[in-house]
Amino acid sequence: MLNVGVIGCGYWGPNLIRNFDQLTRTSVLRVADLDTKRLDHMKILYPETDTTTDYKDIINDSEIDIVAVATPVHTHFRFASEALSAGKHLFVEKPMTSSIKESVKLINLAEENGRKLMVGHTFLYSAPVRKMKEILDSGELGEIYYINSQRLNLGLFQQDINVIWDLAPHDISIVNYLLDMEPTQVGAVGASHINPAIEDVAILNLRYENNVVAFIQCSWLDPDKVRKMTVVGSKKMMVYDDVQPTEKIRIYDKAVEVPTHYDTYAEFHYSYKYGDILIPKIDGGEPLRTELAHFVDCIENDTVPVSDGYNGLGVVKVLEKSSKVLKKA
C-alpha cells in the first residue's frame, strides 16, 4: 500500500483525492490547503484522512510515499521540488511548471533521488485519445498533413496565467503524443479583452517534422463549449469531439487524390474521394483513474510513465515559447 499526500484541495485536488482513495493500492493519508472550509469538506468525505493548512506536514511525513500537487501553476515548482528532495514520488498537475528551467530542475531532482515524476496530462490516458493514437500508428489515415484543435468556452478566467497556459496544455500534449514528437517551430497570436494584462483568446501554430502543422485555438470568450480536434491525412480524416457523450471519434473516408502524371493538363484535375464514415467502438473508464493506476504501476514496477517529466517538459517548452512570441507582438 502506497500512502499519498495531496497538496491543494481547490478545483482539481478533490478529484485526485477521490481517485487515489478508490484505488486498492493507495491510501490518502493527509491533504493540505490554506482554506479551512475546503479541508472541513474533505474531512466529511474522508474522515480517516488527516487535514492540515501546512503543506510541510505532508513533505516531512516519513509515512507518505507519493505527493500530488494540485495548486496554481506558479507554486508547482516549490511544492514539487521539496517533495522530490524529501524522497517522495511526485504527481504534479499540468502544466508541470511555469518555465523550462524549473521543469528541467524537477527532472534532475527526480533522477538524482530515484523517484518517479509524473505530470497530469490526463487526456493521454483517455480511451478516445488512445484510440486516435492506435489509428494513426496503424497508418490508416496515411501521411499526416495537419491537425486542427479547438478548446473554447465562456471562462473560466484566470488571474495568474493566460488562456494558452490554461487550456492549451491539453491539446499540446495530445498532438505531441499522437505525432510522437515535439514541434520544431512555435508561433502564436492572441488578444486581451477583459483583463488587459492577460490574453483571453489565442491561436498557436506549431510546425513539426515531415511538413506537419498543428493549429490550436483557445478562448475564454466563446458562447459554446468546444473540444474538437481534426486530424487530416493523405488517405482519410479523423475528428475527435470530446463534447459528444457518445461517438466521440469519426473517421471520414475522404481525401484529395493527386494525378500520377504531371506533364499534361491532367495535373489540374484533382479528384476528391467521398467515402463512408466509420465510428469506432471505444471502451474505457475514467481517464484520471487510469492515469493514477498507471502511476502506481510505474512506481511498483520501476517503469517510465507515459506522461513523465520529459513529456511535461515538451509541453512547457511550447508554452514558454508562445509567451515570448506574444510579448514581441
CSV table of C-alpha atoms in Angstrom, one decimal:
chain,number,residue,atom,x,y,z
A,1,MET,CA,0.0,0.0,0.0
A,2,LEU,CA,1.4,3.4,-1.0
A,3,ASN,CA,0.4,6.4,1.2
A,4,VAL,CA,-0.5,9.6,-0.6
A,5,GLY,CA,-0.4,13.3,0.4
A,6,VAL,CA,-2.3,15.8,-1.7
A,7,ILE,CA,-1.4,19.5,-1.7
A,8,GLY,CA,-4.3,21.6,-2.9
A,9,CYS,CA,-8.0,21.0,-2.4
A,10,GLY,CA,-9.4,23.5,-4.9
A,11,TYR,CA,-10.7,22.7,-8.3
A,12,TRP,CA,-8.8,19.5,-9.2
A,13,GLY,CA,-7.4,18.3,-5.9
A,14,PRO,CA,-10.7,16.7,-4.8
A,15,ASN,CA,-10.7,14.6,-8.0
A,16,LEU,CA,-7.2,13.3,-7.2
A,17,ILE,CA,-8.2,12.6,-3.6
A,18,ARG,CA,-11.3,10.7,-4.7
A,19,ASN,CA,-9.4,8.5,-7.2
A,20,PHE,CA,-6.4,7.8,-5.0
A,21,ASP,CA,-8.9,6.9,-2.3
A,22,GLN,CA,-10.7,4.4,-4.6
A,23,LEU,CA,-7.6,2.7,-5.8
A,24,THR,CA,-6.9,-0.5,-4.0
A,25,ARG,CA,-3.1,0.1,-3.8
A,26,THR,CA,-3.1,3.6,-2.4
A,27,SER,CA,-4.4,5.4,0.7
A,28,VAL,CA,-4.8,9.1,1.1
A,29,LEU,CA,-3.0,9.8,4.4
A,30,ARG,CA,-3.1,13.6,4.5
A,31,VAL,CA,-4.4,16.6,2.4
A,32,ALA,CA,-3.3,20.2,2.7
A,33,ASP,CA,-4.9,23.5,1.8
A,34,LEU,CA,-4.9,27.1,3.1
A,35,ASP,CA,-8.7,27.2,3.0
A,36,THR,CA,-10.1,25.5,6.2
A,37,LYS,CA,-13.6,25.3,4.7
A,38,ARG,CA,-12.2,23.1,1.9
A,39,LEU,CA,-10.4,21.0,4.5
A,40,ASP,CA,-13.6,20.6,6.6
A,41,HIS,CA,-15.4,19.4,3.5
A,42,MET,CA,-12.7,16.8,2.8
A,43,LYS,CA,-12.8,15.6,6.4
A,44,ILE,CA,-16.5,15.0,6.0
A,45,LEU,CA,-16.0,13.0,2.8
A,46,TYR,CA,-12.8,11.2,4.1
A,47,PRO,CA,-13.0,11.0,7.9
A,48,GLU,CA,-9.9,8.8,8.1
A,49,THR,CA,-7.7,11.3,6.2
A,50,ASP,CA,-5.8,13.9,8.1
A,51,THR,CA,-6.1,17.6,7.1
A,52,THR,CA,-3.6,20.4,7.5
A,53,THR,CA,-3.0,24.0,6.5
A,54,ASP,CA,0.7,23.5,6.4
A,55,TYR,CA,1.9,21.6,3.3
A,56,LYS,CA,5.2,20.7,5.1
A,57,ASP,CA,3.2,18.3,7.3
A,58,ILE,CA,3.0,16.2,4.1
A,59,ILE,CA,6.5,16.8,2.9
A,60,ASN,CA,8.0,15.9,6.3
A,61,ASP,CA,5.8,12.8,6.9
A,62,SER,CA,8.0,9.7,6.5
A,63,GLU,CA,5.0,7.5,6.0
A,64,ILE,CA,3.9,9.3,2.8
A,65,ASP,CA,5.3,7.8,-0.4
A,66,ILE,CA,3.5,9.9,-3.0
A,67,VAL,CA,2.9,13.7,-3.1
A,68,ALA,CA,0.3,15.0,-5.5
A,69,VAL,CA,0.4,18.7,-6.3
A,70,ALA,CA,-2.8,20.4,-7.5
A,71,THR,CA,-2.2,24.1,-6.8
A,72,PRO,CA,-1.8,27.2,-9.0
A,73,VAL,CA,0.9,26.8,-11.7
A,74,HIS,CA,3.3,29.4,-10.2
A,75,THR,CA,3.5,27.3,-7.0
A,76,HIS,CA,4.2,23.9,-8.6
A,77,PHE,CA,8.0,24.1,-8.6
A,78,ARG,CA,8.2,25.0,-4.9
A,79,PHE,CA,6.0,22.2,-3.7
A,80,ALA,CA,7.3,19.7,-6.3
A,81,SER,CA,10.9,20.3,-5.6
A,82,GLU,CA,10.5,20.0,-1.9
A,83,ALA,CA,8.6,16.7,-2.3
A,84,LEU,CA,11.3,15.2,-4.6
A,85,SER,CA,14.1,16.4,-2.3
A,86,ALA,CA,12.3,14.6,0.6
A,87,GLY,CA,12.3,11.4,-1.3
A,88,LYS,CA,8.7,11.3,-2.4
A,89,HIS,CA,7.3,10.1,-5.7
A,90,LEU,CA,5.7,13.1,-7.4
A,91,PHE,CA,2.5,13.6,-9.3
A,92,VAL,CA,2.1,17.2,-10.4
A,93,GLU,CA,-0.8,18.7,-12.3
A,94,LYS,CA,-0.4,20.3,-15.7
A,95,PRO,CA,1.4,22.3,-16.8
A,96,MET,CA,4.4,20.9,-15.0
A,97,THR,CA,5.9,24.3,-14.0
A,98,SER,CA,6.0,27.9,-15.1
A,99,SER,CA,9.2,27.6,-17.1
A,100,ILE,CA,11.6,25.3,-18.9
A,101,LYS,CA,14.3,26.0,-16.4
A,102,GLU,CA,12.1,24.8,-13.5
A,103,SER,CA,10.9,21.7,-15.4
A,104,VAL,CA,14.5,20.6,-16.1
A,105,LYS,CA,15.3,21.1,-12.4
A,106,LEU,CA,12.4,18.8,-11.4
A,107,ILE,CA,13.5,16.1,-13.8
A,108,ASN,CA,17.1,16.3,-12.4
A,109,LEU,CA,15.8,16.1,-8.9
A,110,ALA,CA,13.6,13.1,-9.6
A,111,GLU,CA,16.6,11.3,-11.3
A,112,GLU,CA,19.0,12.2,-8.5
A,113,ASN,CA,16.6,10.9,-5.8
A,114,GLY,CA,15.5,7.8,-7.8
A,115,ARG,CA,11.8,8.9,-7.6
A,116,LYS,CA,9.1,8.8,-10.2
A,117,LEU,CA,7.9,12.1,-11.7
A,118,MET,CA,4.5,12.1,-13.5
A,119,VAL,CA,2.7,15.1,-15.0
A,120,GLY,CA,-1.1,15.2,-15.0
A,121,HIS,CA,-1.8,15.2,-18.8
A,122,THR,CA,-4.9,13.2,-18.2
A,123,PHE,CA,-6.1,13.1,-21.8
A,124,LEU,CA,-3.2,10.8,-22.7
A,125,TYR,CA,-5.0,8.2,-20.6
A,126,SER,CA,-8.4,8.7,-22.1
A,127,ALA,CA,-9.8,5.9,-24.3
A,128,PRO,CA,-10.6,8.2,-27.3
A,129,VAL,CA,-7.1,9.7,-27.4
A,130,ARG,CA,-5.6,6.2,-27.1
A,131,LYS,CA,-7.8,5.1,-29.9
A,132,MET,CA,-6.7,8.0,-32.0
A,133,LYS,CA,-3.1,7.1,-31.4
A,134,GLU,CA,-3.8,3.5,-32.4
A,135,ILE,CA,-5.4,4.7,-35.7
A,136,LEU,CA,-2.6,7.0,-36.5
A,137,ASP,CA,0.1,4.4,-35.8
A,138,SER,CA,-1.7,1.8,-38.0
A,139,GLY,CA,-1.3,4.1,-41.0
A,140,GLU,CA,-5.0,4.1,-41.7
A,141,LEU,CA,-5.0,7.9,-42.2
A,142,GLY,CA,-1.9,7.8,-44.4
A,143,GLU,CA,0.6,10.6,-44.3
A,144,ILE,CA,-0.5,13.2,-41.7
A,145,TYR,CA,-0.9,16.7,-43.2
A,146,TYR,CA,-2.2,18.8,-40.4
A,147,ILE,CA,-4.1,18.8,-37.1
A,148,ASN,CA,-6.6,21.5,-36.0
A,149,SER,CA,-7.7,21.7,-32.4
A,150,GLN,CA,-10.3,24.0,-30.7
A,151,ARG,CA,-10.7,24.3,-26.9
A,152,LEU,CA,-13.3,27.1,-26.4
A,153,ASN,CA,-15.8,28.2,-23.7
A,154,LEU,CA,-17.0,31.1,-21.7
A,155,GLY,CA,-14.5,31.4,-18.9
A,156,LEU,CA,-13.2,30.4,-16.5
A,157,PHE,CA,-10.9,33.5,-16.4
A,158,GLN,CA,-7.7,33.0,-14.5
A,159,GLN,CA,-5.7,35.7,-12.7
A,160,ASP,CA,-2.2,34.3,-12.9
A,161,ILE,CA,-2.0,32.7,-16.4
A,162,ASN,CA,-3.3,33.4,-19.9
A,163,VAL,CA,-5.7,31.3,-21.9
A,164,ILE,CA,-2.8,29.4,-23.6
A,165,TRP,CA,-1.3,28.3,-20.3
A,166,ASP,CA,-4.8,27.4,-19.0
A,167,LEU,CA,-6.3,25.5,-21.9
A,168,ALA,CA,-3.6,24.6,-24.5
A,169,PRO,CA,-1.6,22.1,-22.4
A,170,HIS,CA,-4.3,19.5,-23.1
A,171,ASP,CA,-4.0,20.0,-26.8
A,172,ILE,CA,-0.3,20.3,-27.0
A,173,SER,CA,0.2,17.1,-25.0
A,174,ILE,CA,-2.3,15.3,-27.3
A,175,VAL,CA,-0.7,16.4,-30.5
A,176,ASN,CA,2.8,15.6,-29.3
A,177,TYR,CA,1.6,12.2,-28.2
A,178,LEU,CA,-0.2,11.5,-31.5
A,179,LEU,CA,2.8,12.5,-33.6
A,180,ASP,CA,5.4,11.1,-31.1
A,181,MET,CA,7.5,14.3,-31.4
A,182,GLU,CA,7.8,17.9,-30.4
A,183,PRO,CA,7.3,20.9,-32.7
A,184,THR,CA,10.4,22.5,-34.3
A,185,GLN,CA,8.7,25.9,-34.5
A,186,VAL,CA,6.2,27.7,-32.3
A,187,GLY,CA,4.1,30.7,-33.4
A,188,ALA,CA,1.2,32.4,-31.6
A,189,VAL,CA,-1.2,35.3,-31.8
A,190,GLY,CA,-3.5,36.4,-29.1
A,191,ALA,CA,-5.5,39.3,-27.7
A,192,SER,CA,-6.6,40.6,-24.3
A,193,HIS,CA,-10.2,41.9,-24.0
A,194,ILE,CA,-11.3,41.6,-20.3
A,195,ASN,CA,-8.0,41.9,-18.4
A,196,PRO,CA,-5.5,43.9,-20.5
A,197,ALA,CA,-2.6,42.1,-19.0
A,198,ILE,CA,-3.8,38.5,-19.8
A,199,GLU,CA,-4.7,37.1,-23.2
A,200,ASP,CA,-8.2,35.6,-23.3
A,201,VAL,CA,-8.2,34.4,-26.9
A,202,ALA,CA,-5.2,32.9,-28.8
A,203,ILE,CA,-4.1,30.6,-31.6
A,204,LEU,CA,-1.0,28.6,-31.6
A,205,ASN,CA,0.6,27.4,-34.8
A,206,LEU,CA,3.1,24.6,-34.4
A,207,ARG,CA,5.3,23.1,-37.1
A,208,TYR,CA,6.6,19.6,-36.8
A,209,GLU,CA,8.9,17.4,-38.9
A,210,ASN,CA,7.7,15.9,-42.2
A,211,ASN,CA,5.8,19.1,-43.0
A,212,VAL,CA,3.1,18.5,-40.4
A,213,VAL,CA,1.5,21.6,-38.9
A,214,ALA,CA,-0.9,21.9,-36.0
A,215,PHE,CA,-3.2,24.8,-35.1
A,216,ILE,CA,-4.6,25.2,-31.5
A,217,GLN,CA,-7.3,27.7,-30.8
A,218,CYS,CA,-8.1,28.6,-27.2
A,219,SER,CA,-10.7,31.0,-25.9
A,220,TRP,CA,-12.4,32.1,-22.6
A,221,LEU,CA,-14.8,34.2,-24.8
A,222,ASP,CA,-16.9,31.8,-26.7
A,223,PRO,CA,-20.7,31.1,-26.4
A,224,ASP,CA,-20.2,27.4,-26.9
A,225,LYS,CA,-18.1,24.8,-25.2
A,226,VAL,CA,-16.0,23.3,-27.9
A,227,ARG,CA,-13.5,20.4,-27.5
A,228,LYS,CA,-12.7,19.3,-31.1
A,229,MET,CA,-9.7,18.0,-32.9
A,230,THR,CA,-9.4,17.2,-36.6
A,231,VAL,CA,-6.6,15.1,-38.0
A,232,VAL,CA,-6.2,15.2,-41.8
A,233,GLY,CA,-4.2,12.6,-43.6
A,234,SER,CA,-3.5,11.7,-47.2
A,235,LYS,CA,-5.9,8.7,-47.1
A,236,LYS,CA,-8.5,9.6,-44.5
A,237,MET,CA,-9.5,12.2,-42.0
A,238,MET,CA,-10.5,11.9,-38.3
A,239,VAL,CA,-12.5,14.1,-36.0
A,240,TYR,CA,-12.4,13.8,-32.2
A,241,ASP,CA,-15.3,15.7,-30.4
A,242,ASP,CA,-14.9,15.3,-26.7
A,243,VAL,CA,-18.2,17.2,-26.0
A,244,GLN,CA,-20.2,14.4,-27.6
A,245,PRO,CA,-21.5,11.9,-24.9
A,246,THR,CA,-21.0,9.0,-27.4
A,247,GLU,CA,-19.4,8.6,-30.8
A,248,LYS,CA,-16.5,10.8,-29.9
A,249,ILE,CA,-14.4,9.7,-32.9
A,250,ARG,CA,-15.4,9.7,-36.5
A,251,ILE,CA,-13.2,8.5,-39.3
A,252,TYR,CA,-14.0,10.0,-42.7
A,253,ASP,CA,-13.0,8.1,-45.9
A,254,LYS,CA,-12.3,11.4,-47.6
A,255,ALA,CA,-9.2,12.6,-49.4
A,256,VAL,CA,-7.8,14.6,-52.3
A,257,GLU,CA,-6.4,12.2,-54.9
A,258,VAL,CA,-3.5,13.6,-56.9
A,259,PRO,CA,-3.0,12.5,-60.6
A,260,THR,CA,0.0,10.3,-61.1
A,261,HIS,CA,1.2,12.3,-64.2
A,262,TYR,CA,2.0,16.0,-64.1
A,263,ASP,CA,3.1,16.5,-67.7
A,264,THR,CA,-0.4,17.2,-69.1
A,265,TYR,CA,-3.4,19.3,-68.3
A,266,ALA,CA,-4.5,16.4,-66.0
A,267,GLU,CA,-2.3,17.9,-63.3
A,268,PHE,CA,-5.0,20.4,-62.6
A,269,HIS,CA,-7.7,17.8,-62.4
A,270,TYR,CA,-7.5,16.7,-58.8
A,271,SER,CA,-10.2,14.2,-57.7
A,272,TYR,CA,-11.9,14.1,-54.4
A,273,LYS,CA,-12.8,11.0,-52.5
A,274,TYR,CA,-16.1,10.9,-50.5
A,275,GLY,CA,-16.5,7.6,-48.8
A,276,ASP,CA,-18.1,6.2,-45.7
A,277,ILE,CA,-17.9,7.5,-42.1
A,278,LEU,CA,-16.7,5.0,-39.5
A,279,ILE,CA,-17.4,5.4,-35.8
A,280,PRO,CA,-15.1,3.1,-33.9
A,281,LYS,CA,-16.1,1.4,-30.7
A,282,ILE,CA,-14.4,2.9,-27.7
A,283,ASP,CA,-14.2,1.3,-24.2
A,284,GLY,CA,-12.7,2.8,-21.1
A,285,GLY,CA,-13.3,4.2,-17.7
A,286,GLU,CA,-12.4,7.5,-16.1
A,287,PRO,CA,-9.1,8.7,-17.5
A,288,LEU,CA,-7.9,10.1,-14.2
A,289,ARG,CA,-8.4,6.7,-12.6
A,290,THR,CA,-6.4,5.1,-15.4
A,291,GLU,CA,-3.7,7.7,-15.1
A,292,LEU,CA,-3.2,7.3,-11.4
A,293,ALA,CA,-3.3,3.5,-11.6
A,294,HIS,CA,-0.6,3.8,-14.3
A,295,PHE,CA,1.5,5.9,-11.9
A,296,VAL,CA,1.2,3.3,-9.2
A,297,ASP,CA,2.2,0.6,-11.7
A,298,CYS,CA,5.3,2.7,-12.7
A,299,ILE,CA,6.3,3.0,-9.0
A,300,GLU,CA,5.8,-0.7,-8.2
A,301,ASN,CA,7.4,-2.0,-11.4
A,302,ASP,CA,10.1,0.8,-11.8
A,303,THR,CA,8.9,1.7,-15.3
A,304,VAL,CA,8.6,5.1,-17.0
A,305,PRO,CA,5.2,6.9,-17.0
A,306,VAL,CA,3.7,7.9,-20.4
A,307,SER,CA,3.5,11.5,-19.1
A,308,ASP,CA,6.9,11.6,-17.4
A,309,GLY,CA,9.0,14.7,-16.7
A,310,TYR,CA,10.3,14.9,-20.2
A,311,ASN,CA,6.8,14.7,-21.6
A,312,GLY,CA,5.7,17.5,-19.3
A,313,LEU,CA,8.8,19.5,-20.3
A,314,GLY,CA,7.8,19.2,-24.0
A,315,VAL,CA,4.6,20.9,-23.3
A,316,VAL,CA,6.2,23.7,-21.1
A,317,LYS,CA,8.6,24.4,-24.0
A,318,VAL,CA,5.7,25.2,-26.3
A,319,LEU,CA,4.0,27.3,-23.6
A,320,GLU,CA,7.1,29.3,-22.8
A,321,LYS,CA,8.0,29.9,-26.4
A,322,SER,CA,4.4,31.1,-27.1
A,323,SER,CA,4.7,33.6,-24.3
A,324,LYS,CA,7.8,35.0,-25.8
A,325,VAL,CA,6.2,35.3,-29.2
A,326,LEU,CA,3.2,37.1,-27.7
A,327,LYS,CA,5.4,39.6,-25.8
A,328,LYS,CA,7.1,40.5,-29.1
A,329,ALA,CA,3.8,41.1,-30.9
